[in-house]
Coordinates of C-alpha atoms in Angstrom, one line a residue:
X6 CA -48.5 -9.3 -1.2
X7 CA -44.7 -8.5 -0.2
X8 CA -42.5 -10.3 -2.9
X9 CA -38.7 -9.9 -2.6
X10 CA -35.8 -11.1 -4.9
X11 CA -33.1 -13.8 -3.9
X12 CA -29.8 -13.2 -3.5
X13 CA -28.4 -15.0 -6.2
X14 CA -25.0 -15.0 -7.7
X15 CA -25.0 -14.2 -11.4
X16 CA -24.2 -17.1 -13.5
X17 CA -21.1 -16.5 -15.7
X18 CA -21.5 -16.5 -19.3
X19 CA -20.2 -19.0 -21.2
X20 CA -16.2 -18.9 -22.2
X21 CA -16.1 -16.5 -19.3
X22 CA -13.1 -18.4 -17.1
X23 CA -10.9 -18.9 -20.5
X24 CA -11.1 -15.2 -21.7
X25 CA -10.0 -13.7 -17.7
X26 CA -7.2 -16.6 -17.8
X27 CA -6.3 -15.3 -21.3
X28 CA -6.3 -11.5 -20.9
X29 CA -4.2 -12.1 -17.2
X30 CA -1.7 -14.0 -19.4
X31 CA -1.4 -11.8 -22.0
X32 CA -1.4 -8.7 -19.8
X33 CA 1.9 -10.4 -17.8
X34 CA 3.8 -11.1 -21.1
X35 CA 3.1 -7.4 -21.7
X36 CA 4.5 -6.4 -18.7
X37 CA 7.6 -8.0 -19.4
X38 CA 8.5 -4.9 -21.9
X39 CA 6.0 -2.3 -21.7
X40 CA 7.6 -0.5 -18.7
X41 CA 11.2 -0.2 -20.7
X42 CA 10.4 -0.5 -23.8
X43 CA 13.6 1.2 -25.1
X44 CA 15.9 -0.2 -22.8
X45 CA 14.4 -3.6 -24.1
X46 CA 14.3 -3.3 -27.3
X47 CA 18.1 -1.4 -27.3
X48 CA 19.4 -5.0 -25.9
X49 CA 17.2 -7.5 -28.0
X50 CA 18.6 -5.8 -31.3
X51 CA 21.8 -4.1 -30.2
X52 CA 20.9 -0.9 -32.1
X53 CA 20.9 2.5 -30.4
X54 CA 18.7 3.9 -28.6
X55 CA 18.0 7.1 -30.6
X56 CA 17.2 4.6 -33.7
X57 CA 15.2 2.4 -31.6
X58 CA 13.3 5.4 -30.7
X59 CA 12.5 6.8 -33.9
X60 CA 11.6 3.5 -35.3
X61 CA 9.2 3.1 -32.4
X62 CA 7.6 6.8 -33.2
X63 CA 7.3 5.9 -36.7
X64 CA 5.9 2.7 -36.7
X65 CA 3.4 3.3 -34.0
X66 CA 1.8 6.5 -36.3
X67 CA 1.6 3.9 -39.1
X68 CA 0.2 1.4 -36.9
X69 CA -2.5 3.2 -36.8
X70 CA -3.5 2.3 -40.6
X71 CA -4.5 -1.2 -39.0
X72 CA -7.5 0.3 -37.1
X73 CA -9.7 0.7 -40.1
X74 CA -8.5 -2.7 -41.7
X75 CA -9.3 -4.3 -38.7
X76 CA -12.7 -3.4 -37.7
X77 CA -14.0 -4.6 -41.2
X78 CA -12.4 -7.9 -40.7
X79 CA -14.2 -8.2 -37.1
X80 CA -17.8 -7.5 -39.3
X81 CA -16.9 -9.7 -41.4
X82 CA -15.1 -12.9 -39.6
X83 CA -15.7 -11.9 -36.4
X84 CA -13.9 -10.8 -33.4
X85 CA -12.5 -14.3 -32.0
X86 CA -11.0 -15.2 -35.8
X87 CA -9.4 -11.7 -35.6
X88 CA -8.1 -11.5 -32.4
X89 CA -6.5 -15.0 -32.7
X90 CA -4.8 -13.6 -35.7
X91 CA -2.7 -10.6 -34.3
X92 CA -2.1 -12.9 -31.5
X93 CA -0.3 -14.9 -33.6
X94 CA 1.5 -11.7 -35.9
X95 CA 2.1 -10.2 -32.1
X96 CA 3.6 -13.5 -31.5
X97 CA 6.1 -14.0 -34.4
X98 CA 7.5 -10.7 -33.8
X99 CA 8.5 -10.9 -30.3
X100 CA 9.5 -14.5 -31.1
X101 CA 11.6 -12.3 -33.9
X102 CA 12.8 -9.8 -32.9
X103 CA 16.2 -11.0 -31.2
X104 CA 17.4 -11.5 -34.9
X105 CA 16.1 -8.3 -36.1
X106 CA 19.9 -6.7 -35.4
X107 CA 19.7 -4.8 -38.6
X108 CA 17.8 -1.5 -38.8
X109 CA 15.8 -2.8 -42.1
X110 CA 14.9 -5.8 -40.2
X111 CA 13.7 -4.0 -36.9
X112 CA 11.7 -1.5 -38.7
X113 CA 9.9 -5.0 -40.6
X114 CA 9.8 -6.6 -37.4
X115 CA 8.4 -3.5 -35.4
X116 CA 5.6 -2.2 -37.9
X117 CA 4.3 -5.5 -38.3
X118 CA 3.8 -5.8 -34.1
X119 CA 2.8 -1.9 -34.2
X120 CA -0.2 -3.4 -36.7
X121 CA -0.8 -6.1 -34.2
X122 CA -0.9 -4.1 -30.9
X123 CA -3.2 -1.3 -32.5
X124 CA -5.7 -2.8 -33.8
X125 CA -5.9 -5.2 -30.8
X126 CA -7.7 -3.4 -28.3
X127 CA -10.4 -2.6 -30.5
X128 CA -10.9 -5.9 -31.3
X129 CA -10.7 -7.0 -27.8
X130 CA -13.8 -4.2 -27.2
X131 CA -15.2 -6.3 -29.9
X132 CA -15.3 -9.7 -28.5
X133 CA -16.4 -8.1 -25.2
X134 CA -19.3 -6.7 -27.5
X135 CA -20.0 -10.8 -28.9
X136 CA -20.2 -13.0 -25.5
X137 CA -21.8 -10.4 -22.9
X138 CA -25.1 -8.5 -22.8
X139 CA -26.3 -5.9 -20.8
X140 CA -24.6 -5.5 -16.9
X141 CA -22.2 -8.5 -17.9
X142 CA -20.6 -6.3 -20.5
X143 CA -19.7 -3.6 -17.2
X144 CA -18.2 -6.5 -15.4
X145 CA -16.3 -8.2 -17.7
X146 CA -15.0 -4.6 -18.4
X147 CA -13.7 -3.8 -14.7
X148 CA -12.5 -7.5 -15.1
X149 CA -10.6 -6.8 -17.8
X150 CA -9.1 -3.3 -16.9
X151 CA -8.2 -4.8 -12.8
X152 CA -6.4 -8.3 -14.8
X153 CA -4.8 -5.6 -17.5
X154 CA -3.0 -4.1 -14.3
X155 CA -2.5 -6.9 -12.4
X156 CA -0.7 -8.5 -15.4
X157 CA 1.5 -5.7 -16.3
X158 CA 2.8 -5.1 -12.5
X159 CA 3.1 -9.1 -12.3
X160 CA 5.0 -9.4 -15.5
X161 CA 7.5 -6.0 -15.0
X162 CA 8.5 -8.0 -11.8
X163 CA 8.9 -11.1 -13.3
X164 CA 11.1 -9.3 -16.5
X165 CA 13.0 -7.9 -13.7
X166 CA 14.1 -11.2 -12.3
X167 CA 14.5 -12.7 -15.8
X168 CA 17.4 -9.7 -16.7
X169 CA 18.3 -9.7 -12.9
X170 CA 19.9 -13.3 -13.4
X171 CA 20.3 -13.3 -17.0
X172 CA 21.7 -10.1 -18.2
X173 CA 21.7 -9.0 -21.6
X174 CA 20.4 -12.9 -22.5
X175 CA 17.7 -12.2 -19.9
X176 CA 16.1 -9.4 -22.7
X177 CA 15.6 -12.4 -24.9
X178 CA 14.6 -14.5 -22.7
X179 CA 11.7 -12.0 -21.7
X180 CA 11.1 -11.2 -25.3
X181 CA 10.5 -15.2 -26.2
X182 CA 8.3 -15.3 -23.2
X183 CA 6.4 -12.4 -24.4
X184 CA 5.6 -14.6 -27.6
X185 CA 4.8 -17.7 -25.5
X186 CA 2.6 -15.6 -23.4
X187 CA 0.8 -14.6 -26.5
X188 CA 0.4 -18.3 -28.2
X189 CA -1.1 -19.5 -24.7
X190 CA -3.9 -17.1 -24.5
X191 CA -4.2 -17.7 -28.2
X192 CA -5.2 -21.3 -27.0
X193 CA -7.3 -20.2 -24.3
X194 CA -9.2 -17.6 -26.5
X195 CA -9.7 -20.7 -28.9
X196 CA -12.7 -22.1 -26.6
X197 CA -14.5 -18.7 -26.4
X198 CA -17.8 -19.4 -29.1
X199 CA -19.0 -15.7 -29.6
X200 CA -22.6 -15.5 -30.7
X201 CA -23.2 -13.4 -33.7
X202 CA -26.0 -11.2 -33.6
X203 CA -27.9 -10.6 -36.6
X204 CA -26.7 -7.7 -39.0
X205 CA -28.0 -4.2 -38.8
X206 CA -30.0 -1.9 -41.9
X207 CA -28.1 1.0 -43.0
X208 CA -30.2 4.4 -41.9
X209 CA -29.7 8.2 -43.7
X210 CA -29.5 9.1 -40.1
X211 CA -26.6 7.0 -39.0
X212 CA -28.1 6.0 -35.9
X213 CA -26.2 3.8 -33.8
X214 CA -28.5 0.9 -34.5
X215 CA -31.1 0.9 -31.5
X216 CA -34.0 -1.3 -32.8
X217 CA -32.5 -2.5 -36.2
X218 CA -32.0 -5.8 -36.2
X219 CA -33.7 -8.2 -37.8
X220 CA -33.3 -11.6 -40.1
X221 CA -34.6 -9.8 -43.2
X222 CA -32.0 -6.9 -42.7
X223 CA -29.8 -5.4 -45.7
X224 CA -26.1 -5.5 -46.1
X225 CA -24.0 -3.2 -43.4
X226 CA -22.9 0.4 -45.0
X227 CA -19.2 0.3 -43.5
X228 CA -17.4 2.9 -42.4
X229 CA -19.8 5.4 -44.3
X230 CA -22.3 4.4 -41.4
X231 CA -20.2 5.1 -38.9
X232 CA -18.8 8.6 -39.3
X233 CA -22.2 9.7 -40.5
X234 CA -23.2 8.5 -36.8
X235 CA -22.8 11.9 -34.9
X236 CA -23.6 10.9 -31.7
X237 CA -21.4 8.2 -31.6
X238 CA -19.0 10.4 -33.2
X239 CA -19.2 12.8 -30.2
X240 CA -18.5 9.8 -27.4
X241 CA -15.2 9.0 -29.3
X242 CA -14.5 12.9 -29.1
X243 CA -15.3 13.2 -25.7
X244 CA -13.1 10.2 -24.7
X245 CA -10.5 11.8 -26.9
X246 CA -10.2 14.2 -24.2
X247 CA -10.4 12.0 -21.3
X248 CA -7.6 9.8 -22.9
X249 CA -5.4 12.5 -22.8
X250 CA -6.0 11.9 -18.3
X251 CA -5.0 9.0 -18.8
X252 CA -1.8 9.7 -20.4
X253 CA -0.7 11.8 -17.7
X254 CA -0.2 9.6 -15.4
X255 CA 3.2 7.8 -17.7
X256 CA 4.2 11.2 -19.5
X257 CA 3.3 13.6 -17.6
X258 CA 3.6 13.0 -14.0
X259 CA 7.4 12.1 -14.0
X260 CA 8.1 15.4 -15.6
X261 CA 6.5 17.6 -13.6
X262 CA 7.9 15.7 -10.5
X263 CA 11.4 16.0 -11.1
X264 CA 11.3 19.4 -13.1
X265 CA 8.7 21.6 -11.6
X266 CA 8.2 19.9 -8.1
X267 CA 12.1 18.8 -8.0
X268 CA 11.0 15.4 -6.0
X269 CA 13.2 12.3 -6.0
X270 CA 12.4 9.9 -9.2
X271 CA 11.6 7.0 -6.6
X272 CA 8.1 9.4 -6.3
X273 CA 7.4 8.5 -9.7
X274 CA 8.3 4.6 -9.6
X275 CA 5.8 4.6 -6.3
X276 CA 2.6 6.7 -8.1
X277 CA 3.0 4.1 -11.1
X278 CA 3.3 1.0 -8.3
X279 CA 0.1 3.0 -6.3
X280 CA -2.2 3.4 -9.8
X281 CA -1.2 -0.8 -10.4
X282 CA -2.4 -2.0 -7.1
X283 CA -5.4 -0.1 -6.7
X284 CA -6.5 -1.1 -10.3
X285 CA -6.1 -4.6 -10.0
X286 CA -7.2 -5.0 -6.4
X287 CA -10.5 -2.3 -7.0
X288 CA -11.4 -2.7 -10.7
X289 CA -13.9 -5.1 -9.8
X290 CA -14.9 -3.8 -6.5
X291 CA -15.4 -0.4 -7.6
X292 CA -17.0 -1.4 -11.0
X293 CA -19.9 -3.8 -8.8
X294 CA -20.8 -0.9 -6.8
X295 CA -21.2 1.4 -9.5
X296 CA -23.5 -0.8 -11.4
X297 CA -25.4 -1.8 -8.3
X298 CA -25.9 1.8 -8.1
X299 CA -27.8 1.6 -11.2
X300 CA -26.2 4.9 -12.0
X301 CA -26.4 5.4 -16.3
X302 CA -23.3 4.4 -18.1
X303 CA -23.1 8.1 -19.0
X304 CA -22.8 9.9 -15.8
X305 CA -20.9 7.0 -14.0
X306 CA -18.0 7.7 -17.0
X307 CA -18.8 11.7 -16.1
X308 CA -18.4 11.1 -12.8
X309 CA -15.0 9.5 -13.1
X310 CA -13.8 12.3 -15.4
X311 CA -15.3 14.6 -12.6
X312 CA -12.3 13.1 -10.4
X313 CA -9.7 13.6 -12.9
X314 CA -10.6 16.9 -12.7
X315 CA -10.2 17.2 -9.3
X316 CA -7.0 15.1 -8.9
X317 CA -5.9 17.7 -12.2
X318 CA -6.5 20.6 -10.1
X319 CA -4.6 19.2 -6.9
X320 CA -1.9 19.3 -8.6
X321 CA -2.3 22.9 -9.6
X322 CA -2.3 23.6 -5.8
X323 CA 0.7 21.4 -5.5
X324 CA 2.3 23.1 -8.1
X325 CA 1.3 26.5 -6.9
X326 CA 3.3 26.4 -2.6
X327 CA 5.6 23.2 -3.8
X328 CA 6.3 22.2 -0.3
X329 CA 10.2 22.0 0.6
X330 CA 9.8 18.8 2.9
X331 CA 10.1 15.5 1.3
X332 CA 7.5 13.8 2.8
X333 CA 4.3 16.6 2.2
X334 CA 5.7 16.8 -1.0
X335 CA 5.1 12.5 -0.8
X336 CA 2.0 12.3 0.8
X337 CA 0.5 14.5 -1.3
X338 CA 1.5 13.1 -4.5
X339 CA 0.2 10.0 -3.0
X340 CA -3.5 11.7 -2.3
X341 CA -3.9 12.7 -6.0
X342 CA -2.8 9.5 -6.9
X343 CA -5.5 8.2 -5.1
X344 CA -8.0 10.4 -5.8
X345 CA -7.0 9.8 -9.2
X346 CA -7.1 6.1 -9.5
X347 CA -10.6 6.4 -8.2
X348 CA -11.4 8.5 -11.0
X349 CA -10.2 5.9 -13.8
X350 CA -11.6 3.3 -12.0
X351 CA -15.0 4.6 -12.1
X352 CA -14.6 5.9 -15.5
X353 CA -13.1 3.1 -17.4
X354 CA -15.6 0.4 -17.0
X355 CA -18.7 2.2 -17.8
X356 CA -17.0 4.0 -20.9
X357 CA -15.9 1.0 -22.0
X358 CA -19.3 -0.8 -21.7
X359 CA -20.7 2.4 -23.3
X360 CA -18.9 2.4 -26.6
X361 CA -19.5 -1.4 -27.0
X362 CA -23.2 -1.2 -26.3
X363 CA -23.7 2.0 -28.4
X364 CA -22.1 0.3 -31.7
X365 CA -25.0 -1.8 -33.6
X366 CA -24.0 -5.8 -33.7
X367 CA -23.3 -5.5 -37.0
X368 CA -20.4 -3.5 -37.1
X369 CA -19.2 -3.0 -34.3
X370 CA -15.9 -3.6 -35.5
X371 CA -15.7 -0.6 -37.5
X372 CA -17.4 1.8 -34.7
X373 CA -15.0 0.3 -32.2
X374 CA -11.6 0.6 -34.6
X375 CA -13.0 4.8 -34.8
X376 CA -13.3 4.9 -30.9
X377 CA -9.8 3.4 -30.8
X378 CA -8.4 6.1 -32.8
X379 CA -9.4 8.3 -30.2
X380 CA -7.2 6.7 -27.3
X381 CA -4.3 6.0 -30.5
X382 CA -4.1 9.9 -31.3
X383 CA -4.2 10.7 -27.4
X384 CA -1.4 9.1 -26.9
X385 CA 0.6 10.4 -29.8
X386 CA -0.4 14.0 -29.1
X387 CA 0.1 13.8 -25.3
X388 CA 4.5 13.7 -24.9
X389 CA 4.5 17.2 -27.3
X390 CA 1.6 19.2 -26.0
X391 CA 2.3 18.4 -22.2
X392 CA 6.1 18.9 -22.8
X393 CA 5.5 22.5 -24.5
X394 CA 3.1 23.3 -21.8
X395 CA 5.6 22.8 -19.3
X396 CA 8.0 25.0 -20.9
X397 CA 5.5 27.5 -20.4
X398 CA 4.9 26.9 -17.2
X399 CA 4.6 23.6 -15.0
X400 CA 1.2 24.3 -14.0
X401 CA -0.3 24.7 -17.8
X402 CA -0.9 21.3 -18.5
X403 CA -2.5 20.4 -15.3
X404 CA -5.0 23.6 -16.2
X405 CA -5.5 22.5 -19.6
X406 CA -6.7 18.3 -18.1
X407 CA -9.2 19.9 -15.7
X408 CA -10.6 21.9 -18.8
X409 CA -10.8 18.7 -20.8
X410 CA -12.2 16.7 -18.2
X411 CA -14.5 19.0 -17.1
X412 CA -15.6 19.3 -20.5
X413 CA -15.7 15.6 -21.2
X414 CA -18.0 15.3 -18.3
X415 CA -20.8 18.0 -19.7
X416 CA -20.2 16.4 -23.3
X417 CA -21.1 12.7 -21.4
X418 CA -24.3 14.3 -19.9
X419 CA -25.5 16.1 -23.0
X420 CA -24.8 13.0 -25.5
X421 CA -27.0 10.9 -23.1
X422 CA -30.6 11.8 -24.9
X423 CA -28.6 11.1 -28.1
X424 CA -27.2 7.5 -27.4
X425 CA -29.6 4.4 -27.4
X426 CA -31.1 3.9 -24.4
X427 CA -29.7 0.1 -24.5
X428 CA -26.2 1.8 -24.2
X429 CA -26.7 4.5 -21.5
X430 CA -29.1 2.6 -19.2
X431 CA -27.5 -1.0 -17.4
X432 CA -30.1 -3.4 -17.6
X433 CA -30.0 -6.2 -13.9
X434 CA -30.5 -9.5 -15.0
X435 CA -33.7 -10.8 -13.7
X436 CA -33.6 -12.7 -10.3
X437 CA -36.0 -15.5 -8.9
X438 CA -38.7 -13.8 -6.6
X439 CA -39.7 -15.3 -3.1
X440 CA -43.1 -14.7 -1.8
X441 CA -44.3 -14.7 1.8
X442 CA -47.0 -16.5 1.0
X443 CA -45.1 -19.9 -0.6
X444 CA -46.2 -18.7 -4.2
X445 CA -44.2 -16.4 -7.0
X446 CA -46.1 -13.3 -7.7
X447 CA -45.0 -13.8 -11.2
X448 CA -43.6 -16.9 -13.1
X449 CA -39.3 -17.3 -12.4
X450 CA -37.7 -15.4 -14.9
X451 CA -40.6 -12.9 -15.5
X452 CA -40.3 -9.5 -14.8
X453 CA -42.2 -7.5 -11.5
X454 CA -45.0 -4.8 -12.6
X455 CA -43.3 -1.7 -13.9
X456 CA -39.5 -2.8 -13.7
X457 CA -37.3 -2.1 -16.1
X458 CA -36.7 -4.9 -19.0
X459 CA -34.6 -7.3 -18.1
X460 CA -31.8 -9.0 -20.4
X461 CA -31.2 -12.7 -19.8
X462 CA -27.9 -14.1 -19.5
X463 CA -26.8 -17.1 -21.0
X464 CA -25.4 -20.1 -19.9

């Protein structure tokens, strides 16, 4: 007897609308700062530039302390509790920092936001981790990263036409919208109800929690858990190394256009415009296919680094005959910017979805505060070692990113046997099936002979 599946559009789980409408808004009051941030933050407070910066540098490093402090307030309260929290201290400070004119008051003003925008993405991971299962945790994570993109390009152009009209008043402005922005999707984020899942038995191993739930289960081990969990240890490493891709495209690309490839600076406002648009018009797109692919988390995020690398060693070519004529030089550019968009937008989702699925429910905070550190010390290594690579030669740091993707990629492949099988494989959720013959060849919701198990998904 033939027996074929419908067609039939996922149902979305439940919240879903309010947390897309509160990530887009909170991604556009980002963009209102996040492409200046120096040149913003120089006109809100009036202090210079080289004290603005240093304050900044400082701050962020000690922003990192928040990481730790909030992944065991996610196990503990949960992600939505936390999350509405930081919205509310990243709130106070935008809302603040127009007053902050002294350099005491900045540097209050800026490490309590530093605390707040650090430890927010993690938690963010989290709350992904509390309303979606299985392939809806890969969706809502292409979701997420095309509405992050979106939000930033749509809020840069608004900040833009704020300060266009407004002037130096127009900083504040875009700074008190900022908080706005924040105490909306605070609202929003307010009608998301996270399930908590059950709690998870501490192991000498420090598995990642594959098959350890249960009512009767003891108290969490914290952080001691966690770093004795080598596998998931190695997945922060290896992203680590991926990260460090992903800076290139804000601290290293304009660089190396204007030093080593001496291109006009409107090359690097185009790559950043290219990256935006392709994210947040092909996150989704991409991230569909690649889960109807069924491909394993683990070698779609190897795959992606496995385009970094080649976008990484274009460049090398590039950098190697740097074409006189303004428009190869262009065109060029434009191709590895391409090729490597299509690398982050393959690898971002199912990473994403990887580290979320491979932390047990019960503290996932705390696994998920570690794998932030990961993209936190990228970014704070990345502006020295790709500028002192470049005064070595312009093609070094290029040659050391296809080394690390390269080797991101194998380490993706070999932790594979190591992670659970719940995290590497992307369970379908289970469709109606349609007989020929007018009857189901198994009861709706069951699953066929020999298919994989399914993961049902909530109302």
């Amino acid at each position: 007897m033939r027996t074929y599946r419908s067609r039939a559009r996922t149902p979305r789980i439940a919240g879903e609308r309010r947390m897309l409408v509160a990530m887009a808004v909170d991604a556009t009051g980002s963009g209102m700062y996040v492409p200046f941030s120096l040149v913003f933050f120089h006109h809100v407070t009036g202090l210079p530039f080289a004290t603005v910066g240093l304050v900044l540098t400082v701050v962020g490093l000690l922003g990192l302390g928040a990481l730790p402090l909030a992944g065991a307030a996610v196990d503990r309260y949960g992600a939505r509790r936390v999350q509405l929290l930081l919205y509310g201290v990243r709130g106070t400070g935008f809302l603040l920092y127009p007053f902050a004119h002294s350099l005491p008051a900045f540097a209050a003003v800026a490490l309590a936001t530093a605390f707040g925008d650090r430890a927010f993405p993690a938690v963010q991971q989290s709350l992904v981790g509390e309303v979606a299962q299985g392939a809806d945790r890969d969706r809502l994570q292409a979701s997420s990263r095309a509405l992050r993109n979106g939000g930033l390009g749509a809020g840069s152009l608004l900040a833009s036409l704020v300060v266009g009209f407004g002037g130096d008043a127009g900083f504040t402005a875009a700074a008190w919208l900022n908080a706005a922005s924040f105490a909306l999707a605070a609202c929003l984020m307010r009608g998301v109800r996270p399930e908590r899942r059950g709690t998870v038995t501490p192991t000498a191993s420090g598995a990642s929690g594959e098959g350890l739930r249960g009512a009767g289960a003891t108290r969490p081990a914290g952080y001691r858990q966690v770093f004795a969990d080598r596998p998931f240890l190695g997945l922060t490493a290896v992203n680590f190394l991926n990260a460090l891709g992903y800076s290139a495209l804000s601290v290293l690309f304009p660089l190396y256009i204007t030093t080593w490839l001496r291109g006009p600076q409107a090359l690097t406002g185009t790559a950043f415009t290219l990256n935006t648009v392709m994210c947040a018009a092909g996150g989704v797109v991409v991230g569909a296919r690649v889960r109807s692919r069924g491909a394993r988390r683990t070698r779609s995020a190897a795959l992606g680094s496995l385009l970094f690398a080649a976008a990484f060693a274009a460049q090398i070519v590039l950098g190697t005959f740097r074409p006189g004529s303004g428009i190869v030089l262009g065109g060029a550019l434009l191709i590895i910017v391409v090729l490597y968009t299509l690398g982050e937008l393959v690898h971002s989702p199912s990473a994403g979805a990887l580290s979320v699925a491979a932390a047990p429910d019960a503290l996932r905070g705390r696994y998920l505060a570690a794998y932030q550190l990961s993209w936190s010390l990228a970014a704070a290594v990345a502006p020295s070692l790709f500028t002192g690579l470049m005064a070595v030669d312009g093609r070094m740091p290029w040659v050391v990113l296809v080394v690390t993707s390269m080797v991101a990629a194998g380490g993706l492949v070999r932790l594979e046997r190591r992670l659970p099988r719940r995290a590497v494989h992307v369970p379908t959720p289970a469709l109606p099936a349609v007989t020929l013959c007018g009857s189901a060849a198994w009861p709706p919701g069951a699953e066929a002979p020999g298919a994989p198990p399914q993961t049902p998904v909530r109302a």
